[in-house]
Amino acid sequence: MNVLVVDDHPIVLQGCRRVLEDAGVETVHEATGIAAGYRRFRRHRPDLVVADLTFQGASLSGLALIRRIRTVAPGTRILVFSMHDDPEIAARALESGAAGYVLKDTASSELHLAFERVRDGGTYVAPSLAAEVARLRSEAPAGPALTPRERQILARLGAGRSHGAIAEELGLSYKTIANACTQLRRKLGARTLADLIRIALREVARTS
């Protein structure tokens, strides 16, 4: 078993390594930040990643790492090890692609259990959060089905790009972008371009 632990606290890294080695993991790689974590992931291609969500004051930046890993390697198992005792944050981590969510103030035996559950293809949510996370996920609206191109355009609208700038970035014509925005307005129920931009801003905030 090849595992990567991404956390910026040396004591946490040491504790995770001990638990993982007790669970029979042969190789444990470590990284202390998002960029380093992704580089180590690409280099070592671990079977499982244990990751925090908050790094050096960057709120929930670990969610971006989870999504990036799942994009390039959908089969990688990810266990979040977080201080955030918040069911909404746990639900966001699972929606981003994590298979487990365990709290840092838990006993090492629970981290061990969560690791084994995720390693074996299952899911795990801290018992104190499980019921509320299940409720949040069951109530989450499915939302309209957007194409990958539409999601790219929506993300750029949320980042403040103009139609012309989006067209240049994506190598498309201005008319194509304008037509896509019209289609997005219809799908998302936006009456005006300003409404669409507000929706795009909410989407960027939700996924950041």
mmCIF file of C-alpha atoms in Angstrom:
data_model
loop_
_atom_site.group_PDB
_atom_site.id
_atom_site.type_symbol
_atom_site.label_atom_id
_atom_site.label_comp_id
_atom_site.label_asym_id
_atom_site.label_seq_id
_atom_site.Cartn_x
_atom_site.Cartn_y
_atom_site.Cartn_z
ATOM 1 C CA MET A 1 0.000 0.000 0.000
ATOM 2 C CA ASN A 2 1.304 3.401 -1.051
ATOM 3 C CA VAL A 3 -0.184 6.364 0.885
ATOM 4 C CA LEU A 4 0.333 10.128 0.693
ATOM 5 C CA VAL A 5 -0.378 12.338 3.727
ATOM 6 C CA VAL A 6 -0.856 16.068 3.053
ATOM 7 C CA ASP A 7 -0.875 18.273 6.159
ATOM 8 C CA ASP A 8 1.104 21.307 7.297
ATOM 9 C CA HIS A 9 1.453 20.245 10.953
ATOM 10 C CA PRO A 10 4.518 18.067 11.715
ATOM 11 C CA ILE A 11 2.835 16.452 14.720
ATOM 12 C CA VAL A 12 -0.151 15.440 12.586
ATOM 13 C CA LEU A 13 2.139 14.002 9.931
ATOM 14 C CA GLN A 14 3.999 12.008 12.567
ATOM 15 C CA GLY A 15 0.762 10.724 14.106
ATOM 16 C CA CYS A 16 -0.693 9.744 10.734
ATOM 17 C CA ARG A 17 2.467 7.913 9.771
ATOM 18 C CA ARG A 18 2.350 5.904 12.995
ATOM 19 C CA VAL A 19 -1.302 4.949 12.503
ATOM 20 C CA LEU A 20 -0.754 4.022 8.859
ATOM 21 C CA GLU A 21 2.297 1.924 9.612
ATOM 22 C CA ASP A 22 0.346 0.157 12.365
ATOM 23 C CA ALA A 23 -2.291 -0.586 9.713
ATOM 24 C CA GLY A 24 0.336 -2.285 7.552
ATOM 25 C CA VAL A 25 1.109 0.494 5.073
ATOM 26 C CA GLU A 26 4.544 -0.074 3.588
ATOM 27 C CA THR A 27 5.209 3.344 2.074
ATOM 28 C CA VAL A 28 4.048 6.703 3.476
ATOM 29 C CA HIS A 29 4.836 9.877 1.521
ATOM 30 C CA GLU A 30 4.387 13.316 3.104
ATOM 31 C CA ALA A 31 3.707 16.851 1.883
ATOM 32 C CA THR A 32 3.050 20.057 3.806
ATOM 33 C CA GLY A 33 1.086 22.069 1.238
ATOM 34 C CA ILE A 34 -1.312 21.908 -1.700
ATOM 35 C CA ALA A 35 1.255 22.420 -4.465
ATOM 36 C CA ALA A 36 3.759 20.016 -2.906
ATOM 37 C CA GLY A 37 0.985 17.513 -2.265
ATOM 38 C CA TYR A 38 -0.086 17.501 -5.884
ATOM 39 C CA ARG A 39 3.513 17.197 -7.096
ATOM 40 C CA ARG A 40 4.094 14.220 -4.806
ATOM 41 C CA PHE A 41 0.845 12.700 -5.938
ATOM 42 C CA ARG A 42 1.870 12.939 -9.586
ATOM 43 C CA ARG A 43 5.306 11.540 -8.789
ATOM 44 C CA HIS A 44 4.316 8.606 -6.554
ATOM 45 C CA ARG A 45 0.729 7.864 -7.629
ATOM 46 C CA PRO A 46 -0.390 6.643 -4.182
ATOM 47 C CA ASP A 47 -3.318 4.289 -3.775
ATOM 48 C CA LEU A 48 -4.794 6.479 -1.052
ATOM 49 C CA VAL A 49 -4.422 10.112 0.057
ATOM 50 C CA VAL A 50 -4.990 11.412 3.589
ATOM 51 C CA ALA A 51 -5.431 15.182 3.389
ATOM 52 C CA ASP A 52 -6.285 18.152 5.557
ATOM 53 C CA LEU A 53 -8.562 20.886 4.182
ATOM 54 C CA THR A 54 -6.931 24.068 5.521
ATOM 55 C CA PHE A 55 -3.333 25.061 4.813
ATOM 56 C CA GLN A 56 -1.517 28.121 6.185
ATOM 57 C CA GLY A 57 -4.670 30.161 6.519
ATOM 58 C CA ALA A 58 -6.025 29.267 3.066
ATOM 59 C CA SER A 59 -9.600 28.341 3.907
ATOM 60 C CA LEU A 60 -10.619 24.906 2.613
ATOM 61 C CA SER A 61 -7.985 24.909 -0.134
ATOM 62 C CA GLY A 62 -7.748 21.149 0.355
ATOM 63 C CA LEU A 63 -11.037 20.809 -1.534
ATOM 64 C CA ALA A 64 -9.280 21.977 -4.691
ATOM 65 C CA LEU A 65 -6.586 19.352 -4.176
ATOM 66 C CA ILE A 66 -9.219 16.631 -3.799
ATOM 67 C CA ARG A 67 -10.979 17.662 -6.998
ATOM 68 C CA ARG A 68 -7.708 17.888 -8.909
ATOM 69 C CA ILE A 69 -6.585 14.437 -7.807
ATOM 70 C CA ARG A 70 -9.955 12.910 -8.649
ATOM 71 C CA THR A 71 -9.846 14.528 -12.089
ATOM 72 C CA VAL A 72 -6.493 12.987 -13.061
ATOM 73 C CA ALA A 73 -6.908 9.714 -11.136
ATOM 74 C CA PRO A 74 -10.575 8.905 -10.432
ATOM 75 C CA GLY A 75 -9.699 5.616 -8.758
ATOM 76 C CA THR A 76 -7.617 7.200 -5.990
ATOM 77 C CA ARG A 77 -9.176 6.865 -2.546
ATOM 78 C CA ILE A 78 -9.144 10.056 -0.439
ATOM 79 C CA LEU A 79 -9.650 10.382 3.314
ATOM 80 C CA VAL A 80 -10.025 13.862 4.796
ATOM 81 C CA PHE A 81 -8.450 14.374 8.240
ATOM 82 C CA SER A 82 -9.768 17.730 9.417
ATOM 83 C CA MET A 83 -10.291 19.919 12.466
ATOM 84 C CA HIS A 84 -13.586 21.208 11.033
ATOM 85 C CA ASP A 85 -16.457 19.713 13.034
ATOM 86 C CA ASP A 86 -18.981 21.051 10.541
ATOM 87 C CA PRO A 87 -21.368 18.780 8.595
ATOM 88 C CA GLU A 88 -21.611 21.248 5.691
ATOM 89 C CA ILE A 89 -17.841 21.183 5.221
ATOM 90 C CA ALA A 90 -17.813 17.396 5.469
ATOM 91 C CA ALA A 91 -20.571 17.194 2.852
ATOM 92 C CA ARG A 92 -18.563 19.479 0.535
ATOM 93 C CA ALA A 93 -15.504 17.253 0.944
ATOM 94 C CA LEU A 94 -17.512 14.175 -0.018
ATOM 95 C CA GLU A 95 -19.076 15.987 -2.986
ATOM 96 C CA SER A 96 -15.563 16.963 -4.110
ATOM 97 C CA GLY A 97 -14.536 13.318 -4.248
ATOM 98 C CA ALA A 98 -13.404 12.251 -0.781
ATOM 99 C CA ALA A 99 -14.532 8.830 0.414
ATOM 100 C CA GLY A 100 -14.075 9.549 4.111
ATOM 101 C CA TYR A 101 -14.069 12.360 6.659
ATOM 102 C CA VAL A 102 -12.543 11.962 10.116
ATOM 103 C CA LEU A 103 -11.848 14.584 12.777
ATOM 104 C CA LYS A 104 -8.419 15.436 14.144
ATOM 105 C CA ASP A 105 -9.572 15.303 17.756
ATOM 106 C CA THR A 106 -10.557 11.666 17.384
ATOM 107 C CA ALA A 107 -8.749 8.704 18.880
ATOM 108 C CA SER A 108 -6.091 7.040 16.733
ATOM 109 C CA SER A 109 -8.281 3.926 16.653
ATOM 110 C CA GLU A 110 -10.970 5.834 14.743
ATOM 111 C CA LEU A 111 -8.444 7.139 12.216
ATOM 112 C CA HIS A 112 -7.287 3.538 11.818
ATOM 113 C CA LEU A 113 -10.890 2.391 11.249
ATOM 114 C CA ALA A 114 -11.606 5.200 8.778
ATOM 115 C CA PHE A 115 -8.440 4.411 6.840
ATOM 116 C CA GLU A 116 -9.311 0.708 6.589
ATOM 117 C CA ARG A 117 -12.878 1.456 5.513
ATOM 118 C CA VAL A 118 -11.756 3.837 2.748
ATOM 119 C CA ARG A 119 -8.852 1.600 1.715
ATOM 120 C CA ASP A 120 -11.242 -1.316 1.238
ATOM 121 C CA GLY A 121 -13.537 0.666 -1.052
ATOM 122 C CA GLY A 122 -16.080 1.890 1.470
ATOM 123 C CA THR A 123 -16.916 5.269 2.940
ATOM 124 C CA TYR A 124 -16.540 6.694 6.429
ATOM 125 C CA VAL A 125 -17.916 9.811 8.109
ATOM 126 C CA ALA A 126 -17.168 10.790 11.702
ATOM 127 C CA PRO A 127 -20.064 9.499 13.844
ATOM 128 C CA SER A 128 -20.773 12.959 15.274
ATOM 129 C CA LEU A 129 -21.387 14.278 11.751
ATOM 130 C CA ALA A 130 -22.797 11.283 9.887
ATOM 131 C CA ALA A 131 -26.542 11.880 10.353
ATOM 132 C CA GLU A 132 -26.420 15.569 9.440
ATOM 133 C CA VAL A 133 -24.108 14.944 6.472
ATOM 134 C CA ALA A 134 -26.521 12.302 5.162
ATOM 135 C CA ARG A 135 -29.417 14.758 5.487
ATOM 136 C CA LEU A 136 -27.541 17.541 3.693
ATOM 137 C CA ARG A 137 -26.542 15.292 0.840
ATOM 138 C CA SER A 138 -30.048 13.902 0.413
ATOM 139 C CA GLU A 139 -31.521 17.409 0.271
ATOM 140 C CA ALA A 140 -28.956 18.843 -2.143
ATOM 141 C CA PRO A 141 -30.633 19.860 -5.428
ATOM 142 C CA ALA A 142 -29.472 17.920 -8.448
ATOM 143 C CA GLY A 143 -29.177 21.088 -10.536
ATOM 144 C CA PRO A 144 -29.263 21.316 -14.320
ATOM 145 C CA ALA A 145 -26.964 19.187 -16.421
ATOM 146 C CA LEU A 146 -24.201 21.372 -17.857
ATOM 147 C CA THR A 147 -21.675 20.308 -20.458
ATOM 148 C CA PRO A 148 -17.945 20.545 -19.618
ATOM 149 C CA ARG A 149 -17.700 23.537 -21.995
ATOM 150 C CA GLU A 150 -20.614 25.284 -20.269
ATOM 151 C CA ARG A 151 -18.954 24.746 -16.895
ATOM 152 C CA GLN A 152 -15.724 26.245 -18.239
ATOM 153 C CA ILE A 153 -17.587 29.325 -19.439
ATOM 154 C CA LEU A 154 -19.566 29.656 -16.196
ATOM 155 C CA ALA A 155 -16.368 29.478 -14.135
ATOM 156 C CA ARG A 156 -14.785 32.226 -16.241
ATOM 157 C CA LEU A 157 -17.861 34.428 -15.931
ATOM 158 C CA GLY A 158 -17.584 34.014 -12.165
ATOM 159 C CA ALA A 159 -13.941 35.055 -12.382
ATOM 160 C CA GLY A 160 -14.949 38.308 -14.067
ATOM 161 C CA ARG A 161 -14.002 37.477 -17.666
ATOM 162 C CA SER A 162 -15.771 39.208 -20.552
ATOM 163 C CA HIS A 163 -17.240 37.304 -23.494
ATOM 164 C CA GLY A 164 -14.274 38.352 -25.604
ATOM 165 C CA ALA A 165 -11.723 37.243 -23.020
ATOM 166 C CA ILE A 166 -13.445 33.869 -22.611
ATOM 167 C CA ALA A 167 -13.495 33.386 -26.374
ATOM 168 C CA GLU A 168 -9.761 34.096 -26.575
ATOM 169 C CA GLU A 169 -8.892 31.814 -23.640
ATOM 170 C CA LEU A 170 -10.913 28.887 -25.006
ATOM 171 C CA GLY A 171 -10.004 29.420 -28.653
ATOM 172 C CA LEU A 172 -13.628 29.959 -29.673
ATOM 173 C CA SER A 173 -15.492 32.715 -31.488
ATOM 174 C CA TYR A 174 -17.261 35.525 -29.683
ATOM 175 C CA LYS A 175 -20.571 34.332 -31.180
ATOM 176 C CA THR A 176 -20.039 30.824 -29.780
ATOM 177 C CA ILE A 177 -19.526 32.232 -26.283
ATOM 178 C CA ALA A 178 -22.564 34.501 -26.599
ATOM 179 C CA ASN A 179 -24.738 31.584 -27.725
ATOM 180 C CA ALA A 180 -23.412 29.425 -24.882
ATOM 181 C CA CYS A 181 -24.271 32.153 -22.360
ATOM 182 C CA THR A 182 -27.790 32.330 -23.764
ATOM 183 C CA GLN A 183 -28.082 28.569 -23.296
ATOM 184 C CA LEU A 184 -26.719 28.861 -19.754
ATOM 185 C CA ARG A 185 -29.262 31.538 -18.917
ATOM 186 C CA ARG A 186 -32.036 29.242 -20.081
ATOM 187 C CA LYS A 187 -30.744 26.225 -18.160
ATOM 188 C CA LEU A 188 -30.068 28.156 -14.947
ATOM 189 C CA GLY A 189 -33.165 30.321 -15.010
ATOM 190 C CA ALA A 190 -31.228 33.586 -15.311
ATOM 191 C CA ARG A 191 -33.282 36.388 -16.862
ATOM 192 C CA THR A 192 -30.317 38.635 -17.651
ATOM 193 C CA LEU A 193 -26.553 38.384 -18.067
ATOM 194 C CA ALA A 194 -26.182 40.035 -14.657
ATOM 195 C CA ASP A 195 -28.289 37.244 -13.131
ATOM 196 C CA LEU A 196 -26.083 34.674 -14.847
ATOM 197 C CA ILE A 197 -22.935 36.317 -13.504
ATOM 198 C CA ARG A 198 -24.389 36.257 -9.974
ATOM 199 C CA ILE A 199 -25.079 32.542 -10.362
ATOM 200 C CA ALA A 200 -21.521 32.048 -11.642
ATOM 201 C CA LEU A 201 -20.118 33.905 -8.628
ATOM 202 C CA ARG A 202 -22.093 31.671 -6.251
ATOM 203 C CA GLU A 203 -20.814 28.589 -8.078
ATOM 204 C CA VAL A 204 -17.206 29.775 -7.799
ATOM 205 C CA ALA A 205 -17.682 30.464 -4.067
ATOM 206 C CA ARG A 206 -19.309 27.061 -3.538
ATOM 207 C CA THR A 207 -16.535 25.109 -5.235
ATOM 208 C CA SER A 208 -13.555 27.084 -3.877
#
